[in-house]
Coordinates of C-alpha atoms and ligand atoms in Angstrom, one line a residue:
M194 CA 103.7 119.4 61.2
L195 CA 103.0 115.7 61.3
F196 CA 101.4 115.4 64.7
G197 CA 98.9 117.3 66.8
D198 CA 95.6 118.8 66.0
V199 CA 95.1 119.6 62.3
S200 CA 92.2 121.9 62.9
E201 CA 94.3 123.9 65.3
E202 CA 97.2 124.0 62.8
L203 CA 94.9 125.3 60.1
A204 CA 93.5 127.8 62.5
R205 CA 97.0 129.0 63.4
R206 CA 97.7 129.6 59.7
M207 CA 94.4 131.4 59.3
V208 CA 95.3 133.8 62.1
K209 CA 98.5 134.5 60.3
A210 CA 96.8 135.2 57.0
L211 CA 94.2 137.2 58.8
R212 CA 96.7 139.7 60.2
D213 CA 97.0 141.2 56.7
V214 CA 93.2 141.6 56.4
T215 CA 92.1 142.8 59.8
D216 CA 93.4 143.3 63.3
F217 CA 90.5 141.3 64.6
E218 CA 91.6 138.6 67.1
P219 CA 89.5 135.5 66.2
P220 CA 88.2 133.1 68.7
S221 CA 90.1 129.9 69.0
A222 CA 87.6 127.4 67.4
L223 CA 88.2 128.6 63.9
V224 CA 88.4 125.5 61.9
R225 CA 86.2 122.6 62.3
V226 CA 86.2 119.0 61.2
S227 CA 83.7 118.8 58.3
A228 CA 81.1 116.1 57.9
Q229 CA 80.6 117.0 54.2
S230 CA 82.0 114.5 51.8
G231 CA 85.1 115.7 49.9
V232 CA 85.7 118.4 52.5
D233 CA 87.9 117.6 55.4
Y234 CA 87.9 120.8 57.4
Q235 CA 85.8 123.9 57.2
C236 CA 86.0 127.5 58.5
D237 CA 83.1 130.0 58.8
L238 CA 85.1 133.0 60.0
A239 CA 84.6 135.1 56.9
M240 CA 80.8 135.2 57.6
S241 CA 81.3 136.8 61.0
L242 CA 83.8 139.2 59.6
G243 CA 81.5 140.5 56.9
K244 CA 79.9 143.2 59.1
R245 CA 83.1 144.3 60.7
L246 CA 84.9 144.8 57.4
G247 CA 81.9 146.0 55.4
K248 CA 82.6 143.5 52.6
P249 CA 80.8 140.5 51.3
P250 CA 82.0 137.4 53.2
R251 CA 82.8 135.5 50.0
E252 CA 85.3 138.3 49.1
I253 CA 86.9 138.1 52.6
A254 CA 87.1 134.4 52.3
A255 CA 88.9 134.7 49.0
D256 CA 91.2 137.4 50.4
I257 CA 92.2 135.1 53.3
A258 CA 92.6 132.1 50.9
A259 CA 94.9 134.1 48.7
R260 CA 97.2 134.9 51.7
L261 CA 96.9 131.5 53.4
D262 CA 100.0 129.3 53.4
V263 CA 98.8 125.7 53.7
A264 CA 100.3 124.2 50.6
D265 CA 102.4 121.7 52.5
L266 CA 99.3 119.9 53.9
A267 CA 96.2 120.9 52.0
E268 CA 94.9 121.6 48.5
P269 CA 94.3 125.3 47.8
P270 CA 91.2 126.1 50.0
E271 CA 87.9 126.7 48.3
V272 CA 85.4 129.4 48.9
A273 CA 81.9 127.8 49.2
G274 CA 78.4 128.9 49.9
P275 CA 77.9 132.2 51.7
G276 CA 81.7 132.4 52.5
F277 CA 82.9 129.1 53.9
L278 CA 86.5 128.1 53.4
N279 CA 86.7 124.4 52.7
F280 CA 89.9 122.5 53.1
T281 CA 90.9 119.1 51.7
L282 CA 94.1 117.6 52.9
R283 CA 96.6 116.5 50.3
S284 CA 96.4 112.7 50.2
S285 CA 100.2 112.4 50.1
W286 CA 100.4 114.5 53.3
L287 CA 97.6 112.5 54.9
A288 CA 99.4 109.2 54.0
E289 CA 102.7 110.5 55.5
R290 CA 101.0 111.7 58.6
T291 CA 99.2 108.4 59.1
T292 CA 102.4 106.5 58.6
A293 CA 104.1 108.6 61.2
L294 CA 101.5 107.5 63.8
N295 CA 103.1 104.1 63.7
G296 CA 105.4 103.9 66.7
D297 CA 104.0 107.0 68.4
P298 CA 102.4 105.8 71.7
R299 CA 100.4 109.0 71.9
L300 CA 99.0 108.5 68.4
G301 CA 99.6 112.2 67.6
V302 CA 98.0 113.7 70.7
P303 CA 100.2 116.6 71.8
V304 CA 101.2 117.1 75.5
T305 CA 99.9 120.4 76.7
P306 CA 102.4 123.3 76.7
R307 CA 100.5 124.8 79.7
P308 CA 100.2 122.1 82.3
R309 CA 97.9 122.9 85.2
R310 CA 97.5 121.3 88.7
I311 CA 93.9 120.1 88.8
A312 CA 92.1 118.8 91.9
V313 CA 89.2 116.5 90.9
D314 CA 86.6 115.8 93.5
Y315 CA 84.7 112.7 92.5
S316 CA 82.8 109.6 93.7
S317 CA 82.5 111.1 97.2
P318 CA 80.0 108.6 98.7
N319 CA 78.8 108.7 102.3
V320 CA 80.2 106.6 105.2
A321 CA 77.9 103.9 106.6
K322 CA 75.9 103.7 103.4
E323 CA 76.5 101.3 100.6
M324 CA 77.4 102.9 97.3
H325 CA 74.3 103.0 95.1
V326 CA 73.5 103.8 91.5
G327 CA 73.6 107.5 92.4
H328 CA 77.3 107.2 92.9
L329 CA 78.0 105.5 89.5
R330 CA 78.1 108.6 87.4
S331 CA 80.4 110.7 89.5
T332 CA 82.8 107.8 89.9
V333 CA 82.8 106.9 86.2
I334 CA 82.8 110.4 84.7
G335 CA 85.4 111.6 87.3
D336 CA 87.7 108.7 86.5
A337 CA 87.5 109.4 82.8
I338 CA 88.3 113.1 83.4
V339 CA 91.3 112.2 85.6
R340 CA 92.6 109.9 82.9
L341 CA 92.1 112.4 80.1
S342 CA 93.6 115.3 82.0
R343 CA 96.7 113.2 83.0
F344 CA 97.1 112.1 79.4
A345 CA 97.1 115.7 78.3
G346 CA 100.0 116.3 80.6
H347 CA 98.3 118.0 83.6
E348 CA 99.1 117.2 87.1
V349 CA 95.9 115.7 88.6
V350 CA 95.1 115.3 92.3
P351 CA 92.0 113.2 92.8
H352 CA 90.2 113.5 96.1
N353 CA 87.3 111.6 97.5
H354 CA 85.1 114.0 99.6
L355 CA 83.6 111.2 101.8
G356 CA 80.6 112.2 103.8
D357 CA 82.2 111.0 107.0
W358 CA 81.1 113.7 109.5
G359 CA 78.1 115.4 111.0
T360 CA 75.0 114.5 113.0
P361 CA 74.2 111.0 111.7
F362 CA 77.5 109.8 113.3
G363 CA 76.1 110.4 116.8
M364 CA 73.4 107.8 116.2
L365 CA 75.6 105.4 114.2
I366 CA 78.2 105.4 117.0
E367 CA 75.6 104.9 119.7
H368 CA 74.2 102.0 117.7
L369 CA 77.6 100.5 117.4
L370 CA 78.1 100.8 121.1
D371 CA 74.7 99.1 121.8
E372 CA 75.3 96.3 119.4
R373 CA 78.9 95.8 120.6
P374 CA 79.7 93.7 117.5
S375 CA 82.7 91.5 117.9
G376 CA 84.1 91.2 114.4
P377 CA 84.4 93.8 111.7
Y378 CA 81.6 92.0 109.9
A379 CA 78.8 93.3 112.1
I380 CA 78.5 96.3 110.0
R381 CA 79.1 94.6 106.7
D382 CA 75.5 95.3 105.8
L383 CA 76.0 99.0 106.0
N384 CA 72.6 99.9 104.8
G385 CA 70.9 97.6 107.4
F386 CA 73.1 99.0 110.1
Y387 CA 72.2 102.6 109.1
R388 CA 68.5 101.8 108.9
A389 CA 68.5 100.1 112.3
A390 CA 70.2 103.1 113.9
R391 CA 67.8 105.5 112.2
A392 CA 64.8 103.5 113.4
K393 CA 66.0 103.6 116.9
F394 CA 66.7 107.3 116.7
D395 CA 63.1 108.0 115.6
T396 CA 61.4 105.9 118.2
D397 CA 63.6 105.8 121.3
D398 CA 64.0 109.2 123.0
G399 CA 66.7 108.0 125.3
F400 CA 68.7 106.8 122.3
A401 CA 68.1 110.1 120.4
T402 CA 69.4 112.1 123.4
R403 CA 72.5 109.9 123.7
S404 CA 73.1 110.3 120.0
R405 CA 73.0 114.0 120.2
E406 CA 75.5 113.9 123.1
R407 CA 77.6 111.6 121.1
V408 CA 77.9 114.1 118.3
V409 CA 79.3 116.7 120.8
L410 CA 81.8 114.1 122.0
L411 CA 82.8 113.3 118.4
Q412 CA 83.3 117.0 117.6
S413 CA 85.2 117.7 120.7
G414 CA 87.6 114.9 119.9
D415 CA 86.8 112.3 122.6
E416 CA 89.1 109.4 122.1
E417 CA 86.8 106.5 122.5
T418 CA 84.2 108.1 120.3
L419 CA 86.8 108.9 117.6
S420 CA 88.0 105.3 117.6
L421 CA 84.4 104.0 117.1
W422 CA 84.0 106.5 114.4
Q423 CA 87.2 105.4 112.8
R424 CA 85.8 101.8 112.7
L425 CA 82.7 103.0 110.8
V426 CA 85.0 104.9 108.4
D427 CA 87.3 101.9 107.9
E428 CA 84.5 99.4 107.4
S429 CA 82.9 101.7 104.8
T430 CA 86.2 102.4 103.0
R431 CA 86.8 98.7 102.7
H432 CA 83.5 98.5 100.9
F433 CA 84.2 101.5 98.7
T434 CA 87.6 100.0 97.7
Q435 CA 86.0 96.8 96.7
V436 CA 83.6 98.6 94.4
Y437 CA 86.5 100.7 93.0
D438 CA 88.5 97.6 92.3
L439 CA 85.7 96.0 90.5
L440 CA 85.0 99.1 88.5
G441 CA 88.7 99.6 87.7
I442 CA 88.8 103.0 89.3
G443 CA 92.1 104.3 90.6
L444 CA 90.8 105.9 93.8
T445 CA 92.6 104.6 96.9
S446 CA 92.4 105.3 100.7
E447 CA 95.1 107.8 100.1
D448 CA 92.8 109.9 98.0
V449 CA 90.3 110.2 100.8
Y450 CA 89.8 113.7 102.0
G451 CA 86.6 113.3 103.8
E452 CA 84.5 116.0 105.3
S453 CA 86.1 115.3 108.7
F454 CA 89.5 116.3 107.3
Y455 CA 88.3 119.9 107.0
N456 CA 86.8 120.0 110.4
P457 CA 89.8 121.7 112.0
L458 CA 89.7 124.4 109.3
L459 CA 86.1 125.4 109.7
A460 CA 86.4 128.0 112.5
A461 CA 89.0 129.9 110.6
V462 CA 86.8 130.0 107.6
V463 CA 84.0 131.7 109.5
D464 CA 86.4 134.0 111.3
D465 CA 88.0 135.2 108.1
L466 CA 84.7 135.7 106.4
D467 CA 83.7 137.7 109.4
T468 CA 86.8 139.8 109.4
A469 CA 86.3 140.5 105.7
G470 CA 82.9 141.8 106.5
L471 CA 81.1 139.2 104.3
T472 CA 78.9 137.6 106.9
E473 CA 75.5 138.5 108.3
I474 CA 73.4 136.9 111.0
S475 CA 70.2 135.7 109.7
D476 CA 67.8 133.7 112.0
G477 CA 70.6 133.1 114.4
A478 CA 72.8 131.6 111.7
V479 CA 76.0 133.0 110.3
C480 CA 75.4 133.5 106.5
V481 CA 77.0 135.0 103.5
F482 CA 74.7 136.4 100.8
P483 CA 76.8 136.3 97.6
D484 CA 75.8 138.8 94.9
G485 CA 73.4 137.6 92.3
F486 CA 71.7 134.7 94.0
R487 CA 68.1 135.1 94.7
N488 CA 65.2 132.8 95.4
R489 CA 61.9 132.7 93.5
E490 CA 60.5 135.5 95.6
G491 CA 63.5 137.7 94.6
D492 CA 65.0 137.6 98.1
P493 CA 68.8 137.2 98.5
L494 CA 69.9 133.6 99.1
P495 CA 72.1 132.8 102.0
L496 CA 75.0 130.3 102.1
I497 CA 74.8 129.1 105.7
V498 CA 78.3 128.9 107.2
R499 CA 77.4 128.3 110.8
K500 CA 74.1 127.1 112.0
R501 CA 72.1 128.5 114.9
D502 CA 73.3 125.7 117.2
G503 CA 76.9 126.5 116.4
G504 CA 77.4 123.5 114.1
Y505 CA 78.9 123.7 110.6
G506 CA 77.2 122.2 107.6
Y507 CA 77.9 121.0 104.1
A508 CA 78.5 124.5 102.7
A509 CA 81.0 125.5 105.4
T510 CA 83.0 122.3 104.7
D511 CA 83.0 123.1 100.9
L512 CA 84.4 126.6 101.6
A513 CA 87.1 125.1 103.7
T514 CA 87.8 122.5 101.1
L515 CA 88.2 124.9 98.3
R516 CA 90.4 127.1 100.4
Y517 CA 92.6 124.2 101.4
W518 CA 93.2 123.1 97.8
T519 CA 94.1 126.5 96.5
E520 CA 96.1 127.8 99.5
Q521 CA 97.7 124.7 100.9
R522 CA 97.9 122.5 97.8
E523 CA 98.3 125.3 95.3
V524 CA 96.1 123.8 92.7
T525 CA 95.2 126.0 89.7
D526 CA 91.9 124.2 88.8
L527 CA 89.2 122.6 90.9
L528 CA 86.7 120.2 89.3
Y529 CA 83.7 118.9 91.2
V530 CA 82.0 115.9 89.6
V531 CA 78.7 116.1 91.4
G532 CA 75.1 115.7 90.2
T533 CA 73.4 118.7 88.6
P534 CA 71.0 119.3 91.5
Q535 CA 74.0 120.7 93.4
A536 CA 74.8 123.3 90.7
Q537 CA 73.5 126.2 92.8
H538 CA 75.4 125.1 95.9
F539 CA 78.7 125.1 93.9
A540 CA 78.0 128.4 92.2
M541 CA 77.4 130.0 95.6
V542 CA 80.5 128.4 97.1
F543 CA 82.6 129.7 94.2
A544 CA 81.1 133.2 94.5
V545 CA 81.8 133.3 98.3
C546 CA 85.4 132.0 97.7
R547 CA 86.0 134.7 95.1
A548 CA 84.8 137.4 97.4
A549 CA 87.0 136.0 100.2
G550 CA 90.0 135.9 97.9
W551 CA 90.4 132.1 98.1
L552 CA 89.6 131.7 94.5
R553 CA 91.6 134.2 92.5
E554 CA 91.9 135.3 88.9
E555 CA 94.4 132.6 88.0
H556 CA 92.2 129.8 89.4
R557 CA 89.5 127.9 87.6
A558 CA 86.7 126.2 89.5
E559 CA 84.1 124.2 87.7
H560 CA 81.1 122.1 88.7
I561 CA 81.0 119.2 86.4
G562 CA 77.3 118.4 86.6
F563 CA 75.5 115.3 85.3
G564 CA 71.9 114.0 85.0
S565 CA 70.3 111.0 86.6
V566 CA 70.3 107.4 85.8
L567 CA 66.7 106.4 85.1
G568 CA 64.9 103.1 85.1
E569 CA 63.1 101.8 82.0
D570 CA 60.0 103.5 83.3
G571 CA 61.7 106.9 82.9
R572 CA 61.9 107.5 86.7
A573 CA 64.9 107.5 89.0
M574 CA 66.2 104.0 89.0
K575 CA 65.0 101.9 92.0
T576 CA 64.8 98.3 93.0
R577 CA 61.4 96.6 92.8
A578 CA 61.2 97.2 96.6
G579 CA 61.6 100.9 95.8
E580 CA 65.1 101.1 97.2
S581 CA 68.1 102.6 95.6
V582 CA 70.1 100.0 93.6
R583 CA 73.3 98.8 95.2
L584 CA 76.2 99.6 93.0
S585 CA 77.9 96.3 93.8
D586 CA 74.7 94.4 92.8
L587 CA 74.6 96.3 89.5
L588 CA 78.2 95.5 88.7
T589 CA 77.8 91.8 89.5
E590 CA 74.8 91.6 87.3
A591 CA 76.6 93.4 84.5
I592 CA 79.3 90.7 84.6
S593 CA 76.9 87.9 84.5
H594 CA 74.9 89.4 81.6
A595 CA 78.2 89.9 79.8
A596 CA 79.0 86.2 80.2
E597 CA 75.9 85.5 78.2
V598 CA 77.0 87.9 75.4
I599 CA 80.3 86.2 74.8
D600 CA 80.3 83.7 72.0
D601 CA 80.3 80.2 73.2
R602 CA 83.8 79.3 72.1
A603 CA 85.6 76.2 73.2
D604 CA 89.0 77.9 72.8
L605 CA 88.4 80.3 75.6
S606 CA 89.5 78.9 79.0
P607 CA 87.2 79.6 81.9
E608 CA 89.7 82.1 83.4
I609 CA 89.8 84.0 80.1
R610 CA 86.1 83.9 79.8
E611 CA 85.8 85.4 83.3
E612 CA 88.2 88.2 82.5
V613 CA 86.5 88.9 79.3
A614 CA 83.0 89.0 80.9
E615 CA 84.4 91.5 83.4
A616 CA 85.8 93.7 80.7
I617 CA 82.6 93.6 78.7
G618 CA 80.2 94.0 81.6
I619 CA 82.0 96.8 83.4
G620 CA 82.9 98.4 80.1
A621 CA 79.2 98.4 79.1
I622 CA 78.1 100.1 82.3
K623 CA 80.8 102.8 82.0
Y624 CA 80.4 103.4 78.3
A625 CA 76.6 103.7 78.6
D626 CA 77.2 106.3 81.2
L627 CA 79.9 108.2 79.3
S628 CA 78.6 108.1 75.7
G629 CA 75.7 110.5 76.2
D630 CA 76.0 114.2 77.0
R631 CA 76.7 114.1 80.7
E632 CA 74.2 116.9 81.5
R633 CA 71.3 114.7 80.3
D634 CA 69.6 111.9 82.2
Y635 CA 69.8 108.5 80.6
V636 CA 67.8 105.3 80.8
F637 CA 69.6 102.3 82.2
S638 CA 69.0 99.4 79.8
W639 CA 70.9 96.1 79.8
D640 CA 69.8 95.3 76.3
R641 CA 70.9 98.5 74.9
M642 CA 74.3 98.7 76.6
L643 CA 75.2 95.1 75.8
A644 CA 74.2 95.3 72.2
K645 CA 76.9 94.1 69.7
S646 CA 75.9 96.8 67.3
G647 CA 75.5 100.6 67.6
N648 CA 77.4 103.0 69.8
T649 CA 78.3 100.6 72.6
S650 CA 81.6 99.5 74.2
V651 CA 80.8 95.9 73.2
Y652 CA 80.7 96.9 69.5
L653 CA 84.1 98.6 69.9
Q654 CA 85.6 95.8 71.9
Y655 CA 84.5 93.3 69.2
A656 CA 85.8 95.5 66.4
N657 CA 89.1 95.7 68.1
A658 CA 89.3 92.0 68.8
R659 CA 88.5 91.2 65.2
I660 CA 91.3 93.5 64.0
R661 CA 93.7 91.9 66.4
S662 CA 92.8 88.5 65.0
V663 CA 93.5 89.6 61.5
L664 CA 96.8 91.1 62.6
A665 CA 97.7 87.8 64.4
K666 CA 96.9 85.8 61.3
A667 CA 99.2 88.1 59.2
D668 CA 101.9 88.0 61.9
Q669 CA 103.8 90.7 60.1
D670 CA 106.4 93.1 61.3
L671 CA 105.0 96.5 60.4
A672 CA 107.8 98.7 61.6
G673 CA 108.8 99.9 58.1
A674 CA 105.3 99.8 56.6
R675 CA 104.0 102.9 54.8
V676 CA 100.3 103.9 54.4
L677 CA 99.1 104.2 50.8
L678 CA 95.8 105.8 50.1
G679 CA 94.7 104.4 46.7
H680 CA 91.1 103.7 47.7
S681 CA 88.6 106.2 49.0
A682 CA 87.8 103.9 52.0
E683 CA 91.5 103.9 52.9
R684 CA 91.6 107.7 52.7
A685 CA 88.5 107.9 54.9
L686 CA 90.1 105.7 57.5
A687 CA 93.3 107.6 57.5
L688 CA 91.4 110.8 57.9
A689 CA 89.5 109.3 60.9
L690 CA 92.8 108.1 62.5
T691 CA 94.5 111.4 62.2
R692 CA 91.5 113.1 63.9
F693 CA 92.1 111.3 67.2
P694 CA 93.9 114.4 68.7
E695 CA 90.9 116.6 68.0
A696 CA 88.6 114.1 69.6
V697 CA 90.8 113.7 72.7
G698 CA 91.3 117.4 72.9
A699 CA 87.6 118.2 72.8
A700 CA 86.8 115.6 75.4
T701 CA 89.5 116.8 77.7
A702 CA 89.0 120.6 77.3
G703 CA 85.3 120.5 77.8
H704 CA 85.3 117.5 80.3
L705 CA 83.0 115.9 77.8
P706 CA 84.0 112.2 77.5
H707 CA 81.0 111.6 75.1
K708 CA 82.9 113.4 72.4
L709 CA 85.6 110.7 72.5
C710 CA 83.0 108.0 72.5
T711 CA 81.3 109.4 69.4
Y712 CA 84.7 109.6 67.7
L713 CA 85.6 106.0 68.5
Y714 CA 82.3 104.7 67.3
E715 CA 82.6 106.6 64.0
T716 CA 86.1 105.4 63.5
A717 CA 85.0 101.8 64.1
V718 CA 82.3 102.3 61.5
V719 CA 84.7 103.8 59.0
F720 CA 87.0 100.9 59.6
S721 CA 84.3 98.4 58.9
R722 CA 83.5 100.1 55.6
F723 CA 87.2 99.9 54.8
Y724 CA 87.3 96.3 55.7
E725 CA 84.3 95.5 53.5
Q726 CA 85.8 97.3 50.5
C727 CA 89.5 96.7 50.8
P728 CA 90.9 93.1 51.1
V729 CA 93.6 93.1 53.7
L730 CA 95.2 89.7 54.0
D731 CA 94.7 89.0 50.3
A732 CA 95.6 92.6 49.1
E733 CA 97.3 92.9 45.8
G734 CA 99.8 95.4 44.5
P735 CA 103.2 96.5 45.9
G736 CA 103.0 97.6 49.5
V737 CA 99.2 97.5 49.7
R738 CA 99.0 94.6 52.1
D739 CA 101.4 96.2 54.5
S740 CA 99.6 99.5 54.2
R741 CA 96.3 98.0 55.0
L742 CA 97.7 96.0 57.8
L743 CA 99.1 99.2 59.2
L744 CA 95.8 101.0 58.9
A745 CA 94.2 98.1 60.7
E746 CA 96.8 98.1 63.4
L747 CA 96.5 101.9 63.9
T748 CA 92.7 101.5 64.2
S749 CA 93.2 98.9 66.9
K750 CA 95.6 101.1 68.7
T751 CA 93.3 104.1 68.5
L752 CA 90.4 102.1 69.9
T753 CA 92.5 100.7 72.6
L754 CA 94.0 104.0 73.7
G755 CA 90.7 105.8 73.3
L756 CA 88.8 103.3 75.4
S757 CA 91.6 103.2 78.0
L758 CA 91.2 107.0 78.5
L759 CA 87.6 106.2 79.4
G760 CA 88.7 103.5 81.8
I761 CA 87.5 100.6 79.5
S762 CA 89.7 97.6 78.7
T763 CA 90.0 95.9 75.4
P764 CA 90.6 92.1 75.5
A765 CA 92.6 90.8 72.6
R766 CA 90.1 87.9 72.2
L767 CA 86.4 87.7 72.8
Ligands
LIG961 N1 78.8 113.2 99.6 C1 78.0 114.1 98.8 C2 76.8 113.4 98.3 O1 76.6 112.2 98.4 C3 78.8 114.5 97.6 C4 80.0 115.4 97.9 C5 80.5 116.1 96.7 N2 81.6 116.9 96.9 C6 81.7 118.0 97.5 N3 82.8 118.7 97.7 N4 80.6 118.6 98.0 O2 75.9 114.1 97.8

C-alpha cells in the first residue's frame, strides 16, 4: 500500500483486528492524523468500546494492538492515556512511499471506487443585475467543489440557475421598449437600467400596468416579448461570462439552466403534487405543508407552489429543477451552493421532493450553505454610497493591489507582471473566501488577504515560487532520486507530503475547501522549517542532495495541485 489515504488503510486493518474482539461495526473515521509530536496517527476506538465490552479501554486497546497487522508500514502501535492507540509510521516505509509520489500526477490521491453523478448549482446570479459581492462566495466555493469532485473521479454537471424569469421582466422589457436602444450597449450598465425601470414602475401607473401585461405576454410565449427578453438575458450573460473569465471559473453559457428553462415543467409539478394528495389550498394559493416545518408560533409552514394569481414562484421552480435533474438527467447527488439564509427553503424543497418521490433513497441532496462577506465595520459589505459592491470592481481592485505586492524586479517583463498580478489578486480573493469554515461570515480585508505571511494564497504562491527557483538553480533530473529521511525536519516534511490524500479527501467529502487550505498552509510551514534546517543545494552525503531536491519538488507539486483544486494558479516566478 504505497498510495492512498494512510488513516483509511490503518482503519481497514483495525476493522480486521476488531472482528476477533467484537462484532461491533465501527464508524468510518477511526484513525485520525495526530498533532502530537512523535505520533503520526491516533485511534480512540477502544474508549467508545469500553462500555459495550465491559472491559477497561486500555485492555481493549492492547487486545486490538496484539491482533493488528501493520508491521509493513508502522512500528508496533502503543497504548496511551485512557486507551488511545498511537501509530508511528516506519521511517523506511515513509521514505519509500514519499519516493513513490515522484511521477504520480495525483500525488497519491486515489480515484473513487464509487463514482457518482453530481449536479452542482452554483453562482446563479440574476439577469439584468450586475454580479455583486453577494455572488462571490457561491461562485468561488462552487467552483472549488466542482474541481475537487471531478478530481476524485465523480461525474460533475455544473448548472447556473440564473434568475431570468418572473415579474421583474415585465418592467424590464417595457423599459427596453421605451428606450429603444440601438446597440447592445444601452444596457451595459445593467444596474442603472434596472434602477430606471424600477423607478418608472413605482411612479408611473401606466407603465406599471403595461409591465404587468407584459409579464402575461412573456409567460404565454409572445414572440416579440420573448426576443426582447432574450436580449436582456444575452446582455447579462455577456457580463457574467466576463466576470467568470476574470475569476478563472469554468462556467459557460452551456451551463446556464435558468429559471425560465423549468417554466414548461411547472404545471406538471403542481398537477402531480395534487394527484399525490400533497397539496392544500391556503389563502387561495396551492401549498404543500411538509412534515416537521413550523413557524415560531408552531403553525405548519407552507411551501407555496402556485400563488393566488396563478403564477409560480421561486419554490415551484426549485421543485421542477430537482425533479428535472433526478428524473431526466439521472444525477445521484444534488448540491446547491447558496447562502445560509436559504437553508430552510432548501430543506423544505427536499422534504417535498422526498414525499413526491422525486428524491429517492439512492439520491443525496445537500444545501451547501455559507456565511456573508462583511466589511471592516463587521456589517454586510457595501460601497461608501451604501450600495452592494460590484464584483467586477472588486476583482479589478484586487489585481491592482496585487501589482503593488509584487517585488519590484527588473527581470519581470510587463506582460509577466500583469499575469502575476492577476494570479495573486484573484488568488487572494478566492483563498480568503475558501480558507475559513464556509458556514461562518468573514471580514473582507485587502491587507489580510494580500499578506505575504500567514495563511494566505500569496504566502503559498511565494513559497512555491521560491522552491521552483531552487529547483531551477539545481537543474537536476530527479527521475531516479530516492527520499532519505535522516533529519527530523525531512521526516516531518515527508509525513506532511503523504497526508495530501487525507486533506483532499476531507475537503471533497465534506465539501469543505478550508480543510485543504489549512493543510497546504501547514505543509508550506513544515517546508520552511525543513529549508531552514537542511541545506538543499549544498547538501552533503551520498544521495542527500537529490533526496532534498526531490522533497522540495514534491512540495511544489503538492502546493500547485492543491491550489489548482481550489481554482488558484501558481506562477513559477513572482
Ligand atoms: N438567483 C438566486 C439568488 O440570487 C440563487 C439561486 C440559487 N439556486 C436555486 N436553485 N435556488 O438568490
